[in-house]
mmCIF file with all atom_site columns, C-alpha atoms in Angstrom:
data_model
loop_
_atom_site.group_PDB
_atom_site.id
_atom_site.type_symbol
_atom_site.label_atom_id
_atom_site.label_alt_id
_atom_site.label_comp_id
_atom_site.label_asym_id
_atom_site.label_entity_id
_atom_site.label_seq_id
_atom_site.pdbx_PDB_ins_code
_atom_site.Cartn_x
_atom_site.Cartn_y
_atom_site.Cartn_z
_atom_site.occupancy
_atom_site.B_iso_or_equiv
_atom_site.pdbx_formal_charge
_atom_site.auth_seq_id
_atom_site.auth_comp_id
_atom_site.auth_asym_id
_atom_site.auth_atom_id
_atom_site.pdbx_PDB_model_num
ATOM 1   C CA . MET A 1 1   ? 129.514 -49.338 203.032 1.00 0.00 ? 12  MET A CA 1
ATOM 2   C CA . ARG A 1 2   ? 132.121 -51.557 204.679 1.00 0.00 ? 13  ARG A CA 1
ATOM 3   C CA . ARG A 1 3   ? 130.924 -54.799 206.206 1.00 0.00 ? 14  ARG A CA 1
ATOM 4   C CA . LYS A 1 4   ? 132.563 -56.407 209.206 1.00 0.00 ? 15  LYS A CA 1
ATOM 5   C CA . LEU A 1 5   ? 132.729 -60.124 209.938 1.00 0.00 ? 16  LEU A CA 1
ATOM 6   C CA . SER A 1 6   ? 130.896 -60.017 213.231 1.00 0.00 ? 17  SER A CA 1
ATOM 7   C CA . PRO A 1 7   ? 129.965 -57.173 215.532 1.00 0.00 ? 18  PRO A CA 1
ATOM 8   C CA . ILE A 1 8   ? 130.547 -59.492 218.481 1.00 0.00 ? 19  ILE A CA 1
ATOM 9   C CA . LEU A 1 9   ? 134.115 -60.409 217.549 1.00 0.00 ? 20  LEU A CA 1
ATOM 10  C CA . MET A 1 10  ? 135.107 -57.069 216.105 1.00 0.00 ? 21  MET A CA 1
ATOM 11  C CA . GLY A 1 11  ? 135.245 -54.262 218.641 1.00 0.00 ? 22  GLY A CA 1
ATOM 12  C CA . VAL A 1 12  ? 134.159 -50.794 217.620 1.00 0.00 ? 23  VAL A CA 1
ATOM 13  C CA . ASP A 1 13  ? 136.761 -48.188 218.512 1.00 0.00 ? 24  ASP A CA 1
ATOM 14  C CA . GLU A 1 14  ? 135.769 -44.597 217.906 1.00 0.00 ? 25  GLU A CA 1
ATOM 15  C CA . GLY A 1 15  ? 139.058 -42.851 217.394 1.00 0.00 ? 26  GLY A CA 1
ATOM 16  C CA . ALA A 1 16  ? 140.041 -39.728 215.514 1.00 0.00 ? 27  ALA A CA 1
ATOM 17  C CA . GLU A 1 17  ? 141.090 -41.833 212.502 1.00 0.00 ? 28  GLU A CA 1
ATOM 18  C CA . MET A 1 18  ? 137.552 -43.145 211.858 1.00 0.00 ? 29  MET A CA 1
ATOM 19  C CA . SER A 1 19  ? 135.830 -41.873 208.739 1.00 0.00 ? 30  SER A CA 1
ATOM 20  C CA . GLU A 1 20  ? 132.378 -40.329 208.887 1.00 0.00 ? 31  GLU A CA 1
ATOM 21  C CA . ASP A 1 21  ? 130.866 -43.536 207.420 1.00 0.00 ? 32  ASP A CA 1
ATOM 22  C CA . GLU A 1 22  ? 132.552 -45.638 210.110 1.00 0.00 ? 33  GLU A CA 1
ATOM 23  C CA . LEU A 1 23  ? 131.273 -43.321 212.856 1.00 0.00 ? 34  LEU A CA 1
ATOM 24  C CA . VAL A 1 24  ? 127.716 -43.551 211.482 1.00 0.00 ? 35  VAL A CA 1
ATOM 25  C CA . GLU A 1 25  ? 127.976 -47.350 211.224 1.00 0.00 ? 36  GLU A CA 1
ATOM 26  C CA . SER A 1 26  ? 129.231 -47.515 214.804 1.00 0.00 ? 37  SER A CA 1
ATOM 27  C CA . ALA A 1 27  ? 126.414 -45.295 216.096 1.00 0.00 ? 38  ALA A CA 1
ATOM 28  C CA . VAL A 1 28  ? 123.728 -47.302 214.278 1.00 0.00 ? 39  VAL A CA 1
ATOM 29  C CA . PHE A 1 29  ? 125.137 -50.583 215.587 1.00 0.00 ? 40  PHE A CA 1
ATOM 30  C CA . LYS A 1 30  ? 125.150 -49.226 219.133 1.00 0.00 ? 41  LYS A CA 1
ATOM 31  C CA . MET A 1 31  ? 121.542 -48.010 218.824 1.00 0.00 ? 42  MET A CA 1
ATOM 32  C CA . VAL A 1 32  ? 120.369 -51.392 217.503 1.00 0.00 ? 43  VAL A CA 1
ATOM 33  C CA . SER A 1 33  ? 122.276 -53.205 220.238 1.00 0.00 ? 44  SER A CA 1
ATOM 34  C CA . LEU A 1 34  ? 120.808 -50.952 222.909 1.00 0.00 ? 45  LEU A CA 1
ATOM 35  C CA . LYS A 1 35  ? 117.258 -51.471 221.609 1.00 0.00 ? 46  LYS A CA 1
ATOM 36  C CA . SER A 1 36  ? 117.774 -55.254 221.576 1.00 0.00 ? 47  SER A CA 1
ATOM 37  C CA . PHE A 1 37  ? 119.145 -55.087 225.103 1.00 0.00 ? 48  PHE A CA 1
ATOM 38  C CA . PHE A 1 38  ? 116.099 -53.179 226.379 1.00 0.00 ? 49  PHE A CA 1
ATOM 39  C CA . ASP A 1 39  ? 113.757 -55.517 224.477 1.00 0.00 ? 50  ASP A CA 1
ATOM 40  C CA . ILE A 1 40  ? 115.254 -58.358 226.514 1.00 0.00 ? 51  ILE A CA 1
ATOM 41  C CA . ILE A 1 41  ? 115.309 -56.735 229.947 1.00 0.00 ? 52  ILE A CA 1
ATOM 42  C CA . SER A 1 42  ? 112.083 -54.680 229.799 1.00 0.00 ? 53  SER A CA 1
ATOM 43  C CA . PRO A 1 43  ? 109.721 -57.677 230.194 1.00 0.00 ? 54  PRO A CA 1
ATOM 44  C CA . LEU A 1 44  ? 111.724 -58.885 233.189 1.00 0.00 ? 55  LEU A CA 1
ATOM 45  C CA . VAL A 1 45  ? 111.392 -55.477 234.859 1.00 0.00 ? 56  VAL A CA 1
ATOM 46  C CA . ARG A 1 46  ? 107.675 -55.163 234.018 1.00 0.00 ? 57  ARG A CA 1
ATOM 47  C CA . GLU A 1 47  ? 106.980 -58.635 235.407 1.00 0.00 ? 58  GLU A CA 1
ATOM 48  C CA . GLY A 1 48  ? 109.014 -57.994 238.554 1.00 0.00 ? 59  GLY A CA 1
ATOM 49  C CA . ARG A 1 49  ? 111.402 -60.843 237.723 1.00 0.00 ? 60  ARG A CA 1
ATOM 50  C CA . TYR A 1 50  ? 114.358 -59.118 239.361 1.00 0.00 ? 61  TYR A CA 1
ATOM 51  C CA . ARG A 1 51  ? 116.181 -62.307 240.263 1.00 0.00 ? 62  ARG A CA 1
ATOM 52  C CA . ASP A 1 52  ? 116.103 -63.395 236.581 1.00 0.00 ? 63  ASP A CA 1
ATOM 53  C CA . LEU A 1 53  ? 117.214 -59.910 235.561 1.00 0.00 ? 64  LEU A CA 1
ATOM 54  C CA . TYR A 1 54  ? 120.109 -60.039 238.018 1.00 0.00 ? 65  TYR A CA 1
ATOM 55  C CA . TYR A 1 55  ? 121.336 -63.390 236.708 1.00 0.00 ? 66  TYR A CA 1
ATOM 56  C CA . LEU A 1 56  ? 120.874 -62.319 233.090 1.00 0.00 ? 67  LEU A CA 1
ATOM 57  C CA . LEU A 1 57  ? 122.995 -59.214 233.681 1.00 0.00 ? 68  LEU A CA 1
ATOM 58  C CA . ARG A 1 58  ? 125.623 -61.252 235.538 1.00 0.00 ? 69  ARG A CA 1
ATOM 59  C CA . CYS A 1 59  ? 125.778 -63.719 232.625 1.00 0.00 ? 70  CYS A CA 1
ATOM 60  C CA . MET A 1 60  ? 126.090 -60.868 230.120 1.00 0.00 ? 71  MET A CA 1
ATOM 61  C CA . LYS A 1 61  ? 128.945 -59.384 232.144 1.00 0.00 ? 72  LYS A CA 1
ATOM 62  C CA . LEU A 1 62  ? 130.645 -62.782 232.293 1.00 0.00 ? 73  LEU A CA 1
ATOM 63  C CA . MET A 1 63  ? 130.274 -63.270 228.530 1.00 0.00 ? 74  MET A CA 1
ATOM 64  C CA . GLU A 1 64  ? 131.760 -59.820 227.921 1.00 0.00 ? 75  GLU A CA 1
ATOM 65  C CA . GLY A 1 65  ? 134.810 -60.825 229.951 1.00 0.00 ? 76  GLY A CA 1
ATOM 66  C CA . LEU A 1 66  ? 135.119 -64.150 228.142 1.00 0.00 ? 77  LEU A CA 1
ATOM 67  C CA . LEU A 1 67  ? 134.816 -62.564 224.685 1.00 0.00 ? 78  LEU A CA 1
ATOM 68  C CA . GLN A 1 68  ? 137.220 -59.696 225.359 1.00 0.00 ? 79  GLN A CA 1
ATOM 69  C CA . PRO A 1 69  ? 140.336 -61.664 224.290 1.00 0.00 ? 80  PRO A CA 1
ATOM 70  C CA . LEU A 1 70  ? 138.601 -62.534 221.000 1.00 0.00 ? 81  LEU A CA 1
ATOM 71  C CA . MET A 1 71  ? 137.803 -58.950 220.048 1.00 0.00 ? 82  MET A CA 1
ATOM 72  C CA . PHE A 1 72  ? 139.912 -57.487 217.277 1.00 0.00 ? 83  PHE A CA 1
ATOM 73  C CA . THR A 1 73  ? 142.159 -54.510 217.823 1.00 0.00 ? 84  THR A CA 1
ATOM 74  C CA . PRO A 1 74  ? 141.893 -51.744 215.196 1.00 0.00 ? 85  PRO A CA 1
ATOM 75  C CA . GLU A 1 75  ? 145.027 -53.121 213.520 1.00 0.00 ? 86  GLU A CA 1
ATOM 76  C CA . LYS A 1 76  ? 143.671 -56.673 213.379 1.00 0.00 ? 87  LYS A CA 1
ATOM 77  C CA . ARG A 1 77  ? 140.322 -55.378 212.096 1.00 0.00 ? 88  ARG A CA 1
ATOM 78  C CA . LYS A 1 78  ? 142.071 -53.599 209.203 1.00 0.00 ? 89  LYS A CA 1
ATOM 79  C CA . VAL A 1 79  ? 143.941 -56.788 208.293 1.00 0.00 ? 90  VAL A CA 1
ATOM 80  C CA . ALA A 1 80  ? 140.705 -58.824 208.528 1.00 0.00 ? 91  ALA A CA 1
ATOM 81  C CA . ASP A 1 81  ? 138.836 -56.312 206.348 1.00 0.00 ? 92  ASP A CA 1
ATOM 82  C CA . LYS A 1 82  ? 141.621 -56.463 203.763 1.00 0.00 ? 93  LYS A CA 1
ATOM 83  C CA . ALA A 1 83  ? 141.586 -60.283 203.789 1.00 0.00 ? 94  ALA A CA 1
ATOM 84  C CA . ILE A 1 84  ? 137.808 -60.309 203.324 1.00 0.00 ? 95  ILE A CA 1
ATOM 85  C CA . GLN A 1 85  ? 138.054 -57.884 200.401 1.00 0.00 ? 96  GLN A CA 1
ATOM 86  C CA . GLN A 1 86  ? 140.744 -60.029 198.789 1.00 0.00 ? 97  GLN A CA 1
ATOM 87  C CA . PHE A 1 87  ? 138.633 -63.159 199.272 1.00 0.00 ? 98  PHE A CA 1
ATOM 88  C CA . ILE A 1 88  ? 135.596 -61.453 197.698 1.00 0.00 ? 99  ILE A CA 1
ATOM 89  C CA . GLN A 1 89  ? 137.749 -60.321 194.785 1.00 0.00 ? 100 GLN A CA 1
ATOM 90  C CA . ILE A 1 90  ? 139.043 -63.875 194.221 1.00 0.00 ? 101 ILE A CA 1
ATOM 91  C CA . ILE A 1 91  ? 135.488 -65.259 194.240 1.00 0.00 ? 102 ILE A CA 1
ATOM 92  C CA . THR A 1 92  ? 134.303 -62.508 191.864 1.00 0.00 ? 103 THR A CA 1
ATOM 93  C CA . ASP A 1 93  ? 137.202 -63.120 189.477 1.00 0.00 ? 104 ASP A CA 1
ATOM 94  C CA . SER A 1 94  ? 136.591 -66.858 189.606 1.00 0.00 ? 105 SER A CA 1
ATOM 95  C CA . MET A 1 95  ? 132.927 -66.394 188.730 1.00 0.00 ? 106 MET A CA 1
ATOM 96  C CA . LYS A 1 96  ? 133.849 -64.115 185.813 1.00 0.00 ? 107 LYS A CA 1
ATOM 97  C CA . LEU A 1 97  ? 136.285 -66.737 184.489 1.00 0.00 ? 108 LEU A CA 1
ATOM 98  C CA . LYS A 1 98  ? 133.631 -69.445 184.697 1.00 0.00 ? 109 LYS A CA 1
ATOM 99  C CA . ARG A 1 99  ? 131.198 -67.313 182.694 1.00 0.00 ? 110 ARG A CA 1
ATOM 100 C CA . GLU A 1 100 ? 133.824 -66.610 180.031 1.00 0.00 ? 111 GLU A CA 1
ATOM 101 C CA . THR A 1 101 ? 134.620 -70.299 179.477 1.00 0.00 ? 112 THR A CA 1
#
């Protein structure tokens, strides 16, 4: 399974070029995010704290707008994934060399 740096900074684009594993990963991430979202807002609704809910949603919308320029495009995500894999390989090779000496 491929790991991404951060779901916040790495956008999930569901295009035709996504593998089945990537589509499953995307769906699971969205379900977890949605559950977390409802875990946050449900108590506010139950308690009738609509003003707090309004400001929370406004802040979330603002944060989405602020983070948008930081989100990776599919091309940047591929480059980042490749860089991470190379870094992991360097660390793994380094550890093997240390054990051999």
